[in-house]
Coordinates of C-alpha atoms in Angstrom, one line a residue:
Chain A
M1 CA 5.1 24.3 54.0
N2 CA 5.7 23.7 50.4
Q3 CA 9.2 23.1 49.1
N4 CA 8.3 24.2 45.6
E5 CA 6.9 27.4 46.6
T6 CA 10.3 29.1 46.6
S7 CA 11.2 28.3 43.1
N8 CA 8.3 29.6 41.1
K9 CA 10.2 29.8 37.9
K10 CA 9.6 26.9 35.6
P11 CA 12.8 25.1 34.2
D12 CA 13.8 23.1 37.2
Q13 CA 10.2 22.6 38.2
K14 CA 9.5 21.0 34.9
T15 CA 12.4 18.6 35.0
A16 CA 11.6 17.8 38.6
G17 CA 8.1 16.8 37.4
A18 CA 9.4 14.8 34.4
T19 CA 12.1 12.9 36.0
N20 CA 10.7 11.9 39.3
G21 CA 9.3 8.4 39.6
P22 CA 5.6 7.7 39.5
A23 CA 4.7 8.9 43.0
G24 CA 7.8 10.9 43.3
S25 CA 6.8 14.2 42.1
S26 CA 4.2 14.7 44.8
N27 CA 5.1 17.8 46.6
E28 CA 3.4 16.8 49.8
T29 CA 4.9 17.3 53.2
D30 CA 2.4 16.1 55.6
G31 CA 1.2 12.9 53.9
H32 CA -2.2 14.2 53.1
G33 CA -1.9 15.6 49.7
H34 CA -1.4 13.4 46.7
H35 CA -0.1 15.7 44.0
H36 CA 1.0 13.7 41.2
I37 CA 2.3 15.6 38.2
V38 CA 2.0 13.5 35.1
P39 CA 5.2 13.9 33.1
D40 CA 4.7 15.1 29.5
G41 CA 6.5 12.0 28.2
V42 CA 4.1 9.7 30.0
A43 CA 1.1 11.7 28.9
L44 CA 2.2 11.5 25.2
K45 CA 2.8 7.8 25.4
V46 CA -0.6 7.2 26.9
F47 CA -2.2 9.4 24.3
G48 CA -0.4 7.5 21.6
G49 CA -1.8 4.3 23.1
L50 CA -5.3 5.7 23.2
I51 CA -5.2 6.6 19.5
C52 CA -3.8 3.2 18.5
L53 CA -6.5 1.5 20.4
T54 CA -9.1 3.7 18.8
V55 CA -7.9 2.8 15.4
T56 CA -7.8 -0.9 16.4
T57 CA -11.3 -0.9 17.5
V58 CA -12.6 0.8 14.3
V59 CA -10.6 -1.6 12.2
T60 CA -11.8 -4.7 14.1
S61 CA -15.4 -3.5 14.0
H62 CA -15.2 -3.9 10.2
L63 CA -14.1 -7.5 10.5
D64 CA -16.8 -10.1 10.9
L65 CA -15.8 -11.9 14.1
G66 CA -19.3 -13.1 14.9
V67 CA -20.1 -13.0 18.5
L68 CA -16.6 -11.8 19.3
N69 CA -17.0 -8.3 17.8
F70 CA -18.9 -7.0 20.8
P71 CA -16.7 -8.3 23.6
L72 CA -13.6 -7.2 21.7
A73 CA -14.9 -3.7 21.3
M74 CA -15.7 -3.5 25.0
F75 CA -12.4 -5.0 25.9
I76 CA -10.6 -2.3 24.0
A77 CA -12.8 0.4 25.3
T78 CA -12.1 -0.8 28.9
I79 CA -8.3 -0.7 28.3
K80 CA -8.7 2.9 27.0
A81 CA -10.9 3.8 30.0
L82 CA -8.3 2.3 32.4
L83 CA -5.5 4.3 30.7
V84 CA -7.5 7.5 31.1
V85 CA -8.4 6.8 34.7
M86 CA -5.0 5.5 35.7
F87 CA -2.8 8.0 34.0
F88 CA -4.8 11.1 32.9
M89 CA -6.8 11.1 36.1
A90 CA -3.8 9.7 38.0
L91 CA -5.8 7.3 40.0
K92 CA -2.8 5.0 39.9
Y93 CA -1.0 7.4 42.1
D94 CA -4.0 8.4 44.2
T95 CA -5.0 7.0 47.5
K96 CA -6.6 3.5 47.8
E97 CA -9.6 5.2 49.3
N98 CA -10.3 7.2 46.1
T99 CA -9.8 4.0 44.0
V100 CA -12.4 2.2 46.1
I101 CA -14.8 5.1 45.9
F102 CA -14.6 5.3 42.1
A103 CA -14.7 1.6 41.6
S104 CA -17.8 1.4 43.8
A105 CA -19.8 3.3 41.1
F106 CA -19.1 0.5 38.6
V107 CA -20.0 -2.2 41.2
F108 CA -23.4 -0.5 41.6
V109 CA -24.0 -0.2 37.9
A110 CA -23.1 -3.9 37.6
I111 CA -25.6 -4.8 40.4
F112 CA -28.3 -2.8 38.6
F113 CA -27.6 -4.6 35.4
G114 CA -27.3 -7.9 37.3
L115 CA -30.8 -7.6 38.7
V116 CA -32.5 -6.3 35.6
A117 CA -30.9 -8.6 33.0
P118 CA -31.9 -12.0 34.4
D119 CA -35.5 -10.8 34.7
I120 CA -35.5 -9.7 31.1
F121 CA -33.5 -12.5 29.6
F122 CA -34.1 -15.6 31.7
R123 CA -37.8 -15.4 32.3
G124 CA -38.3 -17.7 29.4
D125 CA -38.8 -20.7 31.6
V126 CA -41.5 -18.9 33.5
Y127 CA -43.4 -18.3 30.3
V128 CA -43.0 -21.8 29.1
K129 CA -44.4 -23.1 32.3
K130 CA -47.2 -20.6 32.2
G131 CA -47.8 -21.6 28.6
Q132 CA -48.1 -25.2 29.6
A133 CA -50.5 -24.3 32.3
L134 CA -52.4 -22.4 29.7
I135 CA -52.5 -25.3 27.4
R136 CA -54.0 -27.4 30.1
E137 CA -56.6 -24.8 30.9
V138 CA -57.5 -24.2 27.2
S139 CA -57.8 -27.9 26.5
G140 CA -59.7 -28.3 29.7
A141 CA -62.8 -26.4 30.6
G142 CA -62.4 -22.8 29.4
S143 CA -63.0 -22.9 25.7
T144 CA -64.7 -26.2 25.2
I145 CA -68.3 -26.2 26.1
P146 CA -70.6 -29.1 26.6
K147 CA -73.0 -29.6 23.7
G148 CA -71.9 -26.4 21.9
W149 CA -74.1 -27.4 19.0
I150 CA -77.2 -26.6 21.0
S151 CA -78.0 -22.9 20.9
T152 CA -78.3 -21.0 24.2
P153 CA -78.9 -17.2 24.6
E154 CA -75.5 -16.9 26.3
L155 CA -73.8 -18.4 23.2
V156 CA -75.7 -16.1 20.9
A157 CA -74.7 -13.1 23.0
K158 CA -71.1 -14.2 23.0
G159 CA -71.2 -14.8 19.3
K160 CA -72.5 -11.3 18.8
T161 CA -69.5 -9.8 20.4
I162 CA -67.0 -11.9 18.5
Y163 CA -69.0 -11.3 15.3
A164 CA -68.7 -7.5 15.8
T165 CA -64.9 -7.7 15.7
Q166 CA -64.2 -10.6 13.4
C167 CA -66.9 -10.8 10.8
S168 CA -68.8 -7.5 10.5
T169 CA -66.1 -5.9 8.3
C170 CA -67.2 -8.3 5.5
H171 CA -70.6 -9.5 6.5
G172 CA -71.9 -6.2 7.7
V173 CA -73.2 -5.3 11.2
E174 CA -76.6 -6.8 10.5
G175 CA -75.2 -9.8 8.6
K176 CA -76.5 -8.6 5.2
G177 CA -73.2 -9.2 3.5
D178 CA -72.7 -5.5 3.1
G179 CA -69.7 -4.8 5.4
A180 CA -67.1 -2.1 4.7
A181 CA -64.7 -4.6 3.0
A182 CA -67.5 -6.3 1.0
A183 CA -67.2 -4.1 -2.0
A184 CA -63.7 -5.4 -2.7
L185 CA -64.7 -9.0 -2.5
N186 CA -65.8 -11.4 -5.2
P187 CA -67.8 -13.5 -4.5
K188 CA -69.7 -11.2 -2.1
P189 CA -69.8 -12.2 1.5
R190 CA -72.9 -14.2 2.4
N191 CA -76.0 -12.4 3.4
F192 CA -77.0 -14.3 6.6
T193 CA -80.5 -12.9 6.6
Q194 CA -81.7 -14.7 3.5
D195 CA -81.9 -18.3 2.5
A196 CA -80.3 -18.1 -0.9
G197 CA -76.7 -18.6 -1.8
W198 CA -75.4 -20.8 0.9
K199 CA -72.6 -23.1 -0.3
V200 CA -71.8 -25.1 2.7
G201 CA -75.1 -24.7 4.4
R202 CA -76.9 -23.1 7.3
K203 CA -77.1 -26.0 9.6
P204 CA -75.1 -25.5 12.8
S205 CA -72.6 -28.2 11.8
Q206 CA -72.2 -26.7 8.4
V207 CA -71.6 -23.1 9.6
Y208 CA -69.2 -24.6 12.1
A209 CA -67.4 -26.4 9.3
T210 CA -67.2 -23.2 7.3
L211 CA -65.5 -21.4 10.1
K212 CA -63.1 -24.3 10.8
T213 CA -62.1 -25.3 7.4
G214 CA -63.4 -22.6 5.1
I215 CA -65.6 -23.0 2.0
P216 CA -64.2 -25.7 -0.3
G217 CA -63.1 -24.1 -3.6
S218 CA -63.7 -20.6 -2.4
A219 CA -60.9 -18.4 -1.1
A220 CA -63.0 -15.4 -0.3
M221 CA -64.1 -16.5 3.2
P222 CA -61.1 -16.6 5.5
V223 CA -60.6 -19.8 7.5
F224 CA -61.1 -19.2 11.2
G225 CA -59.4 -22.3 12.3
S226 CA -57.7 -20.3 15.0
L227 CA -60.9 -19.6 17.0
S228 CA -61.5 -21.7 20.1
Q229 CA -64.2 -24.3 19.8
A230 CA -66.5 -22.4 22.1
D231 CA -66.1 -19.1 20.1
R232 CA -66.8 -21.0 16.9
W233 CA -70.1 -22.4 18.3
A234 CA -71.0 -19.0 19.6
L235 CA -70.6 -17.5 16.2
V236 CA -72.6 -20.4 14.6
H237 CA -75.6 -19.6 16.8
F238 CA -75.3 -15.9 16.3
V239 CA -75.2 -16.2 12.6
R240 CA -78.1 -18.6 12.6
S241 CA -80.1 -16.2 14.8
L242 CA -80.0 -13.5 12.2
A243 CA -82.8 -15.2 10.2
A244 CA -85.6 -17.5 11.2
G245 CA -86.1 -20.9 9.8
A246 CA -82.5 -22.1 9.4
P247 CA -82.5 -25.9 9.2
E248 CA -81.4 -28.0 12.2
D249 CA -78.7 -30.7 12.4
T250 CA -79.4 -34.4 12.3
N251 CA -77.2 -36.8 14.2
E252 CA -75.5 -37.7 10.9
D253 CA -74.7 -34.0 10.3
L254 CA -73.0 -33.8 13.7
A255 CA -71.2 -37.0 13.1
K256 CA -69.7 -35.4 9.9
I257 CA -67.9 -32.9 12.0
G258 CA -66.8 -35.5 14.4
I259 CA -69.4 -35.1 17.1
D260 CA -71.4 -37.8 18.8
P261 CA -74.4 -36.1 20.4
A262 CA -74.9 -39.0 22.7
N263 CA -71.4 -38.6 24.0
E264 CA -70.3 -35.2 25.3
V265 CA -66.7 -35.6 24.1
A266 CA -66.0 -32.6 22.0
E267 CA -63.3 -32.5 19.3
K268 CA -59.8 -31.4 20.2
V269 CA -59.3 -27.7 20.7
A270 CA -57.8 -25.8 17.9
P271 CA -55.0 -23.4 18.7
S272 CA -55.9 -19.7 18.5
I273 CA -54.1 -16.5 17.6
S274 CA -55.2 -13.5 19.4
V275 CA -58.4 -11.9 18.2
E276 CA -57.0 -8.4 18.0
M277 CA -54.2 -9.7 15.8
A278 CA -56.4 -11.5 13.4
M279 CA -58.7 -8.5 13.4
E280 CA -56.0 -6.0 12.6
R281 CA -54.8 -8.0 9.7
M282 CA -58.3 -8.2 8.4
T283 CA -59.1 -4.6 8.5
E284 CA -55.8 -3.7 7.1
A285 CA -56.2 -5.4 3.7
P286 CA -59.1 -7.7 3.5
A287 CA -58.6 -8.4 -0.2
K288 CA -55.0 -9.4 0.3
L289 CA -55.9 -11.4 3.3
V290 CA -58.6 -13.3 1.5
A291 CA -56.1 -14.0 -1.2
M292 CA -53.8 -15.6 1.3
S293 CA -56.4 -17.3 3.4
G294 CA -55.7 -20.9 3.5
S295 CA -58.7 -22.5 1.8
N296 CA -57.1 -22.7 -1.6
L297 CA -54.1 -24.3 -0.2
E298 CA -53.1 -27.6 -1.7
E299 CA -50.6 -28.4 1.1
G300 CA -50.6 -31.6 3.0
T301 CA -53.3 -32.6 5.4
S302 CA -51.0 -33.8 8.2
A303 CA -51.7 -32.5 11.7
G304 CA -48.7 -30.1 11.4
A305 CA -49.9 -28.8 8.1
K306 CA -53.4 -28.1 9.5
L307 CA -52.1 -26.3 12.6
Y308 CA -49.7 -24.3 10.5
R309 CA -52.4 -23.3 8.1
S310 CA -54.7 -22.2 10.8
S311 CA -52.2 -20.3 13.0
C312 CA -49.2 -19.4 11.1
F313 CA -50.0 -19.2 7.4
S314 CA -51.3 -15.7 7.4
C315 CA -48.0 -14.3 8.4
H316 CA -45.5 -16.8 7.2
G317 CA -47.0 -17.8 3.8
Q318 CA -46.9 -21.1 2.0
Q319 CA -45.0 -23.6 4.1
G320 CA -43.0 -20.8 5.8
S321 CA -41.7 -19.2 2.7
G322 CA -42.2 -15.8 4.2
G323 CA -42.4 -12.5 2.2
I324 CA -45.7 -11.5 3.9
R325 CA -46.0 -7.9 5.1
V326 CA -47.1 -7.8 8.7
K327 CA -48.2 -4.5 9.9
N328 CA -46.7 -3.1 13.1
L329 CA -49.3 -1.4 15.2
G330 CA -47.1 0.3 17.7
V331 CA -45.4 3.0 15.7
K332 CA -46.4 6.1 13.8
P333 CA -46.3 6.3 10.8
A334 CA -47.2 2.8 9.9
S335 CA -44.4 0.4 9.3
W336 CA -44.3 -3.2 8.1
V337 CA -42.2 -6.2 8.7
V338 CA -41.7 -8.6 5.8
T339 CA -41.4 -12.1 7.2
R340 CA -38.3 -14.1 6.2
A341 CA -38.4 -17.6 5.0
L342 CA -38.8 -19.5 8.2
N343 CA -36.2 -22.1 7.4
E344 CA -33.6 -19.4 7.3
T345 CA -34.2 -18.2 10.8
D346 CA -32.2 -19.2 13.8
A347 CA -35.3 -20.5 15.5
M348 CA -35.6 -23.4 13.0
A349 CA -32.2 -24.7 14.1
S350 CA -33.7 -27.0 16.7
Q351 CA -37.0 -28.1 18.0
D352 CA -36.2 -26.4 21.3
K353 CA -35.5 -23.0 19.8
F354 CA -38.5 -23.3 17.6
N355 CA -40.7 -24.1 20.6
K356 CA -39.4 -21.1 22.5
A357 CA -39.9 -18.8 19.5
V358 CA -43.5 -19.9 19.1
I359 CA -44.4 -20.0 22.8
L360 CA -42.7 -16.7 23.7
G361 CA -43.0 -15.0 20.4
V362 CA -40.1 -13.0 19.2
P363 CA -39.8 -9.8 21.3
G364 CA -39.6 -6.7 19.1
S365 CA -40.7 -8.5 16.0
L366 CA -44.4 -9.0 15.3
M367 CA -44.2 -12.7 16.0
P368 CA -46.9 -13.2 18.7
G369 CA -46.3 -15.6 21.5
M370 CA -48.7 -18.6 21.2
A371 CA -48.9 -20.6 24.3
Q372 CA -51.7 -22.9 23.4
F373 CA -49.8 -25.6 21.6
S374 CA -49.0 -28.9 23.1
A375 CA -45.6 -30.4 22.7
T376 CA -47.0 -32.7 20.0
D377 CA -48.5 -29.8 18.1
L378 CA -45.2 -28.0 18.1
R379 CA -43.4 -31.1 17.0
D380 CA -45.9 -31.5 14.2
I381 CA -45.6 -27.9 13.0
Y382 CA -41.9 -28.1 13.1
Q383 CA -41.9 -31.3 11.2
F384 CA -44.2 -29.8 8.6
L385 CA -42.0 -26.8 8.1
K386 CA -38.9 -28.9 7.8
T387 CA -40.2 -31.6 5.6
G388 CA -43.4 -30.3 4.1
K389 CA -45.3 -33.3 5.7
Chain B
M1 CA -8.1 37.8 45.6
A2 CA -6.9 38.8 42.2
N3 CA -4.3 41.2 43.3
Q4 CA -2.8 38.9 46.0
P5 CA 0.7 37.6 45.4
V6 CA 0.8 34.4 43.4
T7 CA 2.2 31.9 45.8
S8 CA 0.7 29.2 47.8
A9 CA 0.4 31.8 50.5
G10 CA -2.1 33.5 48.1
H11 CA -4.5 30.7 48.9
H12 CA -5.7 30.4 52.5
H13 CA -7.1 27.0 53.3
A14 CA -10.3 26.9 55.2
H15 CA -9.9 26.7 59.0
H16 CA -11.3 23.2 59.3
F17 CA -8.4 21.8 57.3
K18 CA -5.1 21.1 58.8
S19 CA -3.2 22.4 55.8
A20 CA -3.7 23.4 52.1
D21 CA -2.7 19.8 51.2
H22 CA -5.3 18.4 53.5
E23 CA -7.9 20.7 51.9
F24 CA -6.7 19.7 48.5
S25 CA -7.1 16.0 49.1
A26 CA -10.6 16.5 50.6
A27 CA -11.5 18.5 47.5
K28 CA -10.2 15.8 45.3
Q29 CA -12.1 13.1 47.2
G30 CA -15.2 15.1 46.8
M31 CA -14.6 15.2 43.1
W32 CA -14.3 11.4 42.9
V33 CA -17.5 11.1 44.8
F34 CA -19.1 13.5 42.3
L35 CA -17.8 11.4 39.5
V36 CA -19.4 8.3 41.1
T37 CA -22.8 10.0 40.9
E38 CA -22.0 10.8 37.3
V39 CA -21.2 7.1 36.6
L40 CA -24.4 6.1 38.2
M41 CA -26.4 8.5 36.2
I42 CA -25.0 7.6 32.8
G43 CA -24.8 3.9 34.0
G44 CA -28.6 3.8 33.9
L45 CA -28.5 4.6 30.2
F46 CA -25.8 2.0 29.6
V47 CA -28.0 -0.6 31.3
A48 CA -30.9 0.4 29.2
Y49 CA -28.7 0.1 26.2
A50 CA -27.6 -3.4 27.2
I51 CA -31.1 -4.6 27.8
F52 CA -32.5 -3.4 24.6
R53 CA -29.6 -4.5 22.6
G54 CA -30.0 -8.0 24.2
L55 CA -33.7 -7.9 23.2
Y56 CA -33.4 -6.6 19.7
P57 CA -29.9 -7.4 18.4
D58 CA -31.0 -7.4 14.8
M59 CA -32.6 -4.0 15.1
F60 CA -29.4 -2.5 16.8
S61 CA -27.1 -3.9 14.2
A62 CA -29.3 -2.5 11.4
A63 CA -29.8 0.9 13.0
H64 CA -26.2 1.5 14.0
K65 CA -25.3 1.5 10.3
F66 CA -27.1 4.8 10.1
L67 CA -24.6 6.6 12.3
N68 CA -21.6 8.1 10.7
V69 CA -18.5 6.3 11.8
K70 CA -16.2 8.9 10.3
L71 CA -17.7 11.7 12.3
G72 CA -17.8 9.5 15.4
L73 CA -14.1 8.7 14.9
T74 CA -13.3 12.4 14.3
N75 CA -15.0 13.3 17.6
T76 CA -13.2 10.5 19.4
I77 CA -9.8 11.8 18.3
I78 CA -10.8 15.4 19.1
L79 CA -11.8 14.3 22.6
L80 CA -8.7 12.2 23.2
T81 CA -6.6 15.1 22.1
S82 CA -8.5 17.5 24.3
S83 CA -7.8 15.2 27.2
L84 CA -4.1 15.3 26.5
T85 CA -4.0 19.0 26.2
M86 CA -6.1 19.3 29.4
L87 CA -3.6 17.1 31.2
M88 CA -0.7 19.3 29.9
G89 CA -2.6 22.3 31.0
V90 CA -3.0 20.8 34.5
S91 CA 0.6 19.6 34.8
S92 CA 1.9 23.0 33.6
A93 CA -0.2 24.7 36.3
Q94 CA 1.1 22.2 38.9
R95 CA 4.7 23.1 37.9
G96 CA 3.9 26.8 38.0
D97 CA 4.1 27.6 34.3
Q98 CA 0.8 29.5 34.1
K99 CA 1.4 30.8 30.5
R100 CA 1.8 27.3 29.1
S101 CA -1.1 26.1 31.2
L102 CA -3.3 28.8 29.7
K103 CA -2.3 27.8 26.1
F104 CA -3.2 24.2 26.7
L105 CA -6.4 25.1 28.3
A106 CA -7.3 27.2 25.3
V107 CA -6.5 24.4 22.9
T108 CA -8.7 22.1 25.1
F109 CA -11.5 24.7 24.8
L110 CA -11.1 24.8 21.0
C111 CA -11.3 21.0 20.9
A112 CA -14.5 21.1 22.8
I113 CA -15.9 23.6 20.2
G114 CA -14.8 21.3 17.5
F115 CA -16.5 18.4 19.1
L116 CA -19.8 20.3 19.3
V117 CA -19.5 21.4 15.7
V118 CA -19.2 17.8 14.6
K119 CA -22.0 16.8 16.9
Y120 CA -24.2 19.5 15.3
I121 CA -23.4 18.2 11.8
E122 CA -24.4 14.7 13.0
Y123 CA -27.6 15.7 14.7
S124 CA -28.7 17.8 11.8
H125 CA -28.3 14.8 9.4
K126 CA -30.3 12.7 11.8
F127 CA -33.1 15.3 11.9
H128 CA -33.1 15.6 8.2
D129 CA -33.3 11.8 7.7
G130 CA -36.1 11.5 10.2
L131 CA -33.9 9.2 12.4
L132 CA -35.5 10.4 15.6
P133 CA -36.8 8.9 18.8
G134 CA -40.2 7.5 19.3
A135 CA -43.1 8.7 17.2
N136 CA -41.0 11.3 15.5
F137 CA -39.2 8.6 13.6
T138 CA -40.1 9.0 10.0
N139 CA -37.3 7.2 8.1
T140 CA -38.7 4.6 5.8
D141 CA -35.5 2.8 4.8
P142 CA -36.2 -0.9 4.3
L143 CA -33.3 -1.7 6.6
L144 CA -35.1 0.0 9.4
M145 CA -38.3 -2.0 9.1
H146 CA -37.9 -3.3 12.6
P147 CA -40.7 -1.8 14.6
K148 CA -38.5 -1.0 17.6
T149 CA -36.0 1.0 15.5
P150 CA -37.0 4.4 17.0
L151 CA -35.8 3.0 20.3
F152 CA -32.2 2.9 19.1
F153 CA -32.4 6.6 18.2
S154 CA -33.9 7.4 21.5
L155 CA -30.9 5.8 23.2
Y156 CA -28.6 7.5 20.7
F157 CA -29.9 11.0 21.4
M158 CA -30.2 10.4 25.1
M159 CA -26.7 9.1 25.5
T160 CA -24.9 11.5 23.2
G161 CA -27.1 14.4 24.3
I162 CA -26.3 13.9 28.0
H163 CA -22.7 13.6 27.0
A164 CA -22.8 16.7 24.8
F165 CA -24.4 18.6 27.7
H166 CA -21.3 17.6 29.8
V167 CA -19.1 18.9 27.1
I168 CA -20.9 22.2 27.3
V169 CA -20.6 22.4 31.1
G170 CA -17.0 21.4 30.8
M171 CA -16.4 24.3 28.4
G172 CA -17.8 26.7 31.0
L173 CA -15.5 25.2 33.6
I174 CA -12.5 25.5 31.4
A175 CA -13.3 29.1 30.6
W176 CA -13.6 29.7 34.3
I177 CA -10.2 28.3 35.2
M178 CA -8.7 30.0 32.2
K179 CA -9.9 33.3 33.5
R180 CA -8.5 32.5 37.0
T181 CA -5.2 31.4 35.5
A182 CA -5.0 34.6 33.5
K183 CA -5.5 36.5 36.7
G184 CA -2.7 34.6 38.2
E185 CA -4.6 32.9 40.9
F186 CA -2.9 29.6 40.6
S187 CA 0.6 28.5 41.6
P188 CA 2.4 25.2 42.4
G189 CA 1.0 25.6 45.9
Y190 CA -2.6 26.0 44.8
Y191 CA -4.2 24.6 41.7
T192 CA -7.0 22.5 43.0
P193 CA -9.7 23.9 40.6
V194 CA -7.5 23.3 37.6
E195 CA -6.8 19.7 38.5
L196 CA -10.5 19.0 39.4
V197 CA -11.8 20.5 36.2
G198 CA -9.2 18.3 34.5
F199 CA -10.8 15.3 36.2
Y200 CA -14.2 16.3 35.0
W201 CA -12.9 16.7 31.5
H202 CA -11.2 13.3 31.5
F203 CA -14.4 11.8 32.7
V204 CA -16.3 13.3 29.7
D205 CA -13.7 11.6 27.6
L206 CA -14.1 8.3 29.5
V207 CA -17.9 8.2 28.7
W208 CA -17.2 8.9 25.1
I209 CA -14.7 6.0 25.0
Y210 CA -17.6 3.7 25.6
L211 CA -20.3 5.6 23.6
F212 CA -18.3 5.5 20.4
P213 CA -17.9 1.7 20.0
L214 CA -21.3 1.0 21.5
L215 CA -23.3 3.3 19.2
Y216 CA -21.2 3.7 16.1
L217 CA -19.2 0.5 15.8
V218 CA -20.9 -2.6 17.2
G219 CA -24.5 -1.3 17.5

């Protein structure tokens, strides 16, 4: 059945193997077997090729070819893989059937990748659309409330919850100015239960102004420009509820913060960063945060500058100069990311890239996605970062 | 079996095959199918790698610098060499030179040991430096500030770990065919296990051919 079986001694066997053509040395008789004996010479050549390619890929990986490094490395690896499969595994001399079988594995891996990758990498549009829907929602009903300057029990209750997460670290649970972080602060946080010491004032419009723009000349109280309008009013009424006898607003007071009581039109909604995020930064290092909070900022007063100050300043520093340590919450032990100067990042290359980075956030970095900006807002912030105006 | 004469007649193909050749090609096809399942298994990790690399390119390029290219290269060369010696072992067996086959198989086995020794050195460095997956990650190098850095090391340990496991299984298989070769069970008429273990070993090499650049070189 097998012609080789008679000569079991090596010499002629070997030469037979080495000299026969590619498919030649198969010792099949009935067309079923595909015994390909790889000649030593071929094996050595292929091996030499593999080593050369390995050296090439190591050397080229040290060159800076930009985006080409990766495809090149994969190209070389694939040639190596083909050499191994074709010659070492002799698929070249094997049946078509086996080739198809083996190749099918890669087809399925490609399908797997092909289904997952678009979902991960090209969902951006979906988020942008969602973001726009969100903008509409936010600037519509959700967080603006009619006549927010008038206290209601609901607003006070809502204010209480926000106060617990946002303010009690400094102002204390009962509003006595004795929160955990108060010790490190100078001046001390306001005691809401007494009448003395108010700089801006206790009227609703004044507390509102404090939250929105900070206390002029004082850096200790962070600016909460990022809260939604409704949240801000809720806090105002809660803070005022802590002590009786707080003065009420006159129409002129309300006019000062841009509200016409006769007309229900409320001021434009300010963008907001997520509560948890602001919170985490606060509890992490209140003193530092206070030092950075925007109220002592001399920068421009353009729309872009204001938005930047309320939403981005805390992580990106003075006009995007970076160097701020942002804590990462997800890993143990704690680690920080120091922000780079924004103008050095890729995202600043164009308005589009910038919009995408802000709306979607930067996955894996601590840059949060903030969907609440309108196209004009984004243009203003971008403009401010680029030109300082 | 062991004391049967060493010819193709020494191997009786199963009754449902037409001939020993028929049986051989069926066995080989089975091996290819098995390798397909292997590709699919390791393929999942490659897809994970591709996705995360796409999401966090900066992190990958920072983290990969913490792998030792020299050791990776050493292991690449060791594995390529072992593939060559495996091939020589198989072709010697195919030609009926069992002594030569045994020698090459032994060299292949030694290469595998060498590979694992280098792997051990690498792993112990990583453990020592706290370059570990997930919450065990304790390295504080400023280059590794990116919060997702532990993910790179999860992939690194998963991919190289599964590969190293295959190397260990391969060593068992090589030892097994060496024993059978020594007993004289193979001949030019019957060497199916030798060739199929060879396939398996080349596949182990194949996976490493991708792992090396992906993890050590281009991160």
